Tab-separated table of C-alpha atoms in Angstrom:
chain	number	residue	atom	x	y	z
A	1	UNK	CA	198.190	-61.803	122.867
A	2	UNK	CA	194.491	-61.120	123.365
A	3	UNK	CA	192.633	-63.523	125.572
A	4	UNK	CA	189.154	-62.075	125.167
A	5	UNK	CA	187.330	-62.523	121.872
A	6	UNK	CA	185.189	-59.552	120.914
A	7	UNK	CA	182.864	-58.919	118.051
A	8	UNK	CA	183.206	-55.326	116.919
A	9	UNK	CA	180.848	-53.100	114.988
A	10	UNK	CA	182.002	-49.956	113.207
A	11	UNK	CA	179.184	-47.439	112.798
A	12	UNK	CA	181.055	-45.578	110.051
A	13	UNK	CA	180.502	-48.482	107.670
A	14	UNK	CA	177.286	-49.548	106.075
A	15	UNK	CA	174.717	-51.138	108.365
A	16	UNK	CA	175.162	-54.570	106.743
A	17	UNK	CA	178.835	-54.996	107.659
A	18	UNK	CA	180.232	-56.434	110.881
A	19	UNK	CA	183.984	-56.553	111.391
A	20	UNK	CA	185.486	-59.268	113.548
A	21	UNK	CA	188.186	-61.912	113.691
A	22	UNK	CA	187.421	-65.419	112.468
A	23	UNK	CA	188.454	-66.797	115.873
A	24	UNK	CA	185.969	-64.517	117.647
A	25	UNK	CA	183.114	-65.403	115.300
A	26	UNK	CA	183.720	-69.158	115.564
A	27	UNK	CA	184.098	-68.909	119.353
A	28	UNK	CA	180.792	-67.027	119.571
A	29	UNK	CA	179.069	-69.683	117.450
A	30	UNK	CA	180.521	-72.557	119.492
A	31	UNK	CA	179.643	-71.080	122.874
A	32	UNK	CA	176.040	-70.314	121.928
A	33	UNK	CA	175.203	-73.702	120.447
A	34	UNK	CA	176.142	-76.221	123.125
A	35	UNK	CA	174.127	-79.407	122.833
A	36	UNK	CA	174.163	-81.367	126.097
A	37	UNK	CA	174.364	-85.129	126.425
A	38	UNK	CA	172.596	-85.753	129.761
A	39	UNK	CA	173.971	-88.622	131.804
A	40	UNK	CA	171.207	-88.675	134.408
A	41	UNK	CA	172.334	-91.268	136.912
A	42	UNK	CA	170.529	-90.163	140.071
A	43	UNK	CA	168.473	-87.363	141.633
A	44	UNK	CA	170.522	-84.601	139.943
A	45	UNK	CA	168.890	-85.610	136.677
A	46	UNK	CA	165.564	-84.273	137.996
A	47	UNK	CA	167.216	-80.898	138.524
A	48	UNK	CA	168.577	-81.026	134.988
A	49	UNK	CA	165.047	-81.662	133.719
A	50	UNK	CA	163.833	-78.659	135.712
A	51	UNK	CA	166.548	-76.558	134.085
A	52	UNK	CA	165.180	-77.454	130.661
A	53	UNK	CA	161.607	-76.594	131.703
A	54	UNK	CA	159.952	-73.224	131.151
A	55	UNK	CA	160.736	-71.697	134.547
A	56	UNK	CA	164.518	-71.749	134.123
A	57	UNK	CA	164.640	-72.133	130.320
A	58	UNK	CA	168.067	-73.432	129.352
A	59	UNK	CA	167.205	-72.533	125.756
A	60	UNK	CA	168.217	-68.931	126.487
A	61	UNK	CA	171.789	-70.179	126.314
A	62	UNK	CA	171.461	-72.295	123.170
A	63	UNK	CA	171.425	-75.613	125.032
A	64	UNK	CA	167.801	-76.661	124.707
A	65	UNK	CA	168.619	-79.443	122.276
A	66	UNK	CA	169.378	-82.297	124.673
A	67	UNK	CA	170.789	-85.061	122.520
A	68	UNK	CA	170.669	-88.634	123.701
A	69	UNK	CA	173.005	-89.647	120.910
A	70	UNK	CA	176.661	-88.981	121.761
A	71	UNK	CA	177.529	-88.235	118.143
A	72	UNK	CA	175.244	-85.194	118.158
A	73	UNK	CA	176.315	-83.693	121.490
A	74	UNK	CA	179.297	-81.691	122.622
A	75	UNK	CA	178.686	-81.227	126.383
A	76	UNK	CA	178.264	-84.200	128.684
A	77	UNK	CA	176.428	-83.334	131.891
A	78	UNK	CA	177.150	-86.099	134.403
A	79	UNK	CA	174.298	-85.713	136.889
A	80	UNK	CA	174.382	-88.112	139.794
A	81	UNK	CA	176.249	-90.985	141.374
A	82	UNK	CA	178.663	-92.830	139.101
A	83	UNK	CA	179.205	-96.427	140.158
A	84	UNK	CA	182.123	-98.502	138.921
A	85	UNK	CA	179.669	-100.643	136.973
A	86	UNK	CA	178.354	-97.545	135.140
A	87	UNK	CA	181.762	-95.864	134.757
A	88	UNK	CA	182.706	-97.929	131.711
A	89	UNK	CA	179.485	-96.948	129.929
A	90	UNK	CA	180.003	-93.262	130.779
A	91	UNK	CA	183.555	-93.407	129.440
A	92	UNK	CA	182.445	-95.206	126.271
A	93	UNK	CA	179.749	-92.605	125.584
A	94	UNK	CA	182.264	-89.791	126.192
A	95	UNK	CA	184.675	-91.392	123.720
A	96	UNK	CA	181.922	-91.507	121.083
A	97	UNK	CA	181.319	-87.749	121.301
A	98	UNK	CA	182.989	-85.678	118.552
A	99	UNK	CA	185.667	-83.117	119.335
A	100	UNK	CA	185.582	-80.497	120.744
A	101	UNK	CA	183.739	-81.820	123.788
A	102	UNK	CA	183.323	-80.661	127.343
A	103	UNK	CA	182.133	-82.187	130.650
A	104	UNK	CA	180.095	-80.710	133.498
A	105	UNK	CA	180.087	-82.692	136.773
A	106	UNK	CA	176.719	-81.888	138.344
A	107	UNK	CA	176.280	-82.462	142.045
A	108	UNK	CA	178.386	-83.724	144.913
A	109	UNK	CA	178.158	-87.360	143.822
A	110	UNK	CA	179.491	-86.719	140.332
A	111	UNK	CA	182.196	-84.382	141.635
A	112	UNK	CA	183.521	-86.308	144.641
A	113	UNK	CA	181.397	-89.403	145.209
A	114	UNK	CA	179.191	-87.467	147.642
A	115	UNK	CA	178.139	-89.255	150.805
A	116	UNK	CA	178.831	-92.664	149.277
A	117	UNK	CA	182.256	-93.808	150.441
A	118	UNK	CA	181.863	-97.401	149.370
A	119	UNK	CA	183.605	-99.929	147.174
A	120	UNK	CA	180.933	-99.551	144.468
A	121	UNK	CA	180.977	-95.765	143.920
A	122	UNK	CA	183.521	-93.878	141.838
A	123	UNK	CA	184.889	-91.049	143.958
A	124	UNK	CA	184.533	-88.350	141.330
A	125	UNK	CA	183.942	-88.599	137.601
A	126	UNK	CA	187.198	-86.719	137.050
A	127	UNK	CA	189.002	-90.024	137.571
A	128	UNK	CA	187.788	-91.203	134.160
A	129	UNK	CA	186.848	-87.967	132.306
A	130	UNK	CA	188.435	-84.504	132.033
A	131	UNK	CA	185.903	-82.277	133.839
A	132	UNK	CA	185.660	-78.642	132.775
A	133	UNK	CA	183.138	-77.280	135.302
A	134	UNK	CA	182.040	-78.623	138.700
A	135	UNK	CA	178.575	-77.839	140.107
A	136	UNK	CA	178.296	-78.031	143.900
A	137	UNK	CA	175.194	-79.128	145.771
A	138	UNK	CA	173.170	-82.161	146.698
A	139	UNK	CA	171.234	-81.834	144.466
A	140	UNK	CA	172.272	-78.536	142.918
A	141	UNK	CA	169.586	-76.019	142.002
A	142	UNK	CA	168.849	-75.363	138.331
A	143	UNK	CA	170.380	-71.896	138.745
A	144	UNK	CA	173.683	-73.552	139.671
A	145	UNK	CA	173.630	-75.581	136.448
A	146	UNK	CA	172.890	-72.434	134.437
A	147	UNK	CA	175.817	-70.720	136.167
A	148	UNK	CA	178.058	-73.658	135.244
A	149	UNK	CA	176.864	-73.377	131.657
A	150	UNK	CA	177.764	-69.671	131.649
A	151	UNK	CA	181.232	-70.480	133.014
A	152	UNK	CA	181.693	-73.111	130.312
A	153	UNK	CA	180.607	-70.609	127.659
A	154	UNK	CA	183.172	-68.126	128.972
A	155	UNK	CA	185.862	-70.808	128.837
A	156	UNK	CA	184.914	-71.786	125.276
A	157	UNK	CA	184.927	-68.195	124.053
A	158	UNK	CA	188.546	-67.763	125.151
A	159	UNK	CA	189.798	-70.938	123.461
A	160	UNK	CA	191.434	-70.393	120.055
A	161	UNK	CA	189.738	-72.090	117.112
A	162	UNK	CA	191.635	-71.185	113.955
A	163	UNK	CA	195.103	-71.655	115.431
A	164	UNK	CA	194.214	-75.254	116.376
A	165	UNK	CA	193.489	-76.257	112.795
A	166	UNK	CA	196.079	-78.591	111.275
A	167	UNK	CA	196.889	-78.764	107.599
A	168	UNK	CA	196.245	-82.262	106.322
A	169	UNK	CA	199.084	-84.275	104.808
A	170	UNK	CA	197.193	-84.308	101.522
A	171	UNK	CA	197.896	-80.635	100.982
A	172	UNK	CA	201.598	-80.838	101.769
A	173	UNK	CA	203.705	-80.889	98.616
A	174	UNK	CA	206.499	-83.354	98.053
A	175	UNK	CA	209.637	-82.386	96.165
A	176	UNK	CA	209.622	-83.483	92.486
A	177	UNK	CA	212.383	-86.080	93.036
A	178	UNK	CA	210.289	-87.942	95.612
A	179	UNK	CA	207.261	-87.898	93.320
A	180	UNK	CA	209.290	-89.338	90.432
A	181	UNK	CA	210.777	-92.029	92.653
A	182	UNK	CA	207.346	-93.053	93.934
A	183	UNK	CA	205.953	-93.189	90.357
A	184	UNK	CA	208.905	-95.350	89.238
A	185	UNK	CA	208.399	-97.699	92.173
A	186	UNK	CA	204.716	-98.175	91.386
A	187	UNK	CA	205.482	-98.710	87.684
A	188	UNK	CA	208.073	-101.402	88.536
A	189	UNK	CA	205.555	-103.130	90.824
A	190	UNK	CA	202.907	-103.142	88.098
A	191	UNK	CA	205.125	-104.831	85.466
A	192	UNK	CA	205.356	-108.613	86.001
A	193	UNK	CA	208.836	-110.145	86.096
A	194	UNK	CA	210.083	-111.779	82.882
A	195	UNK	CA	210.974	-115.500	83.142
């Protein structure tokens, strides 16, 4: 089984034809169009803003569209200290994101609670969310966030897409006997009982 998705080009064919697998093409599309949902909770959010600025230019990786609506995002970047009071809101926003979705824990506070060992601070966002990539630092440099984005893109490109599709129950055929029985049952329900 191949674990690396490649897009191949055969020079013997016409110049308008590219040969590839559907899984590889969909993986390439997914990894190059990640829209982040920034959860800027502390000083790491400033570093995330710097990553989106012109010097570091996160748009090179297809992630310049920072969406503040969870229904339009597929990568949550938790940047900063997560308190127990804020944890429920973070979890609720994560649940509102459509699948597939990924999480980047940015900074020491989001990864492990950082220097805050108190009753009010969640000791790592991975206690409430499945984290895909951890970014070390306090606060981490924008280059570290870009490196985490590259690692997430590599992870996404190796995940199968087509094999995860499930055929809906609507398309599954029933044997003719079951169809007849269900039609008879609905016809009997529709006719009122005679007194």
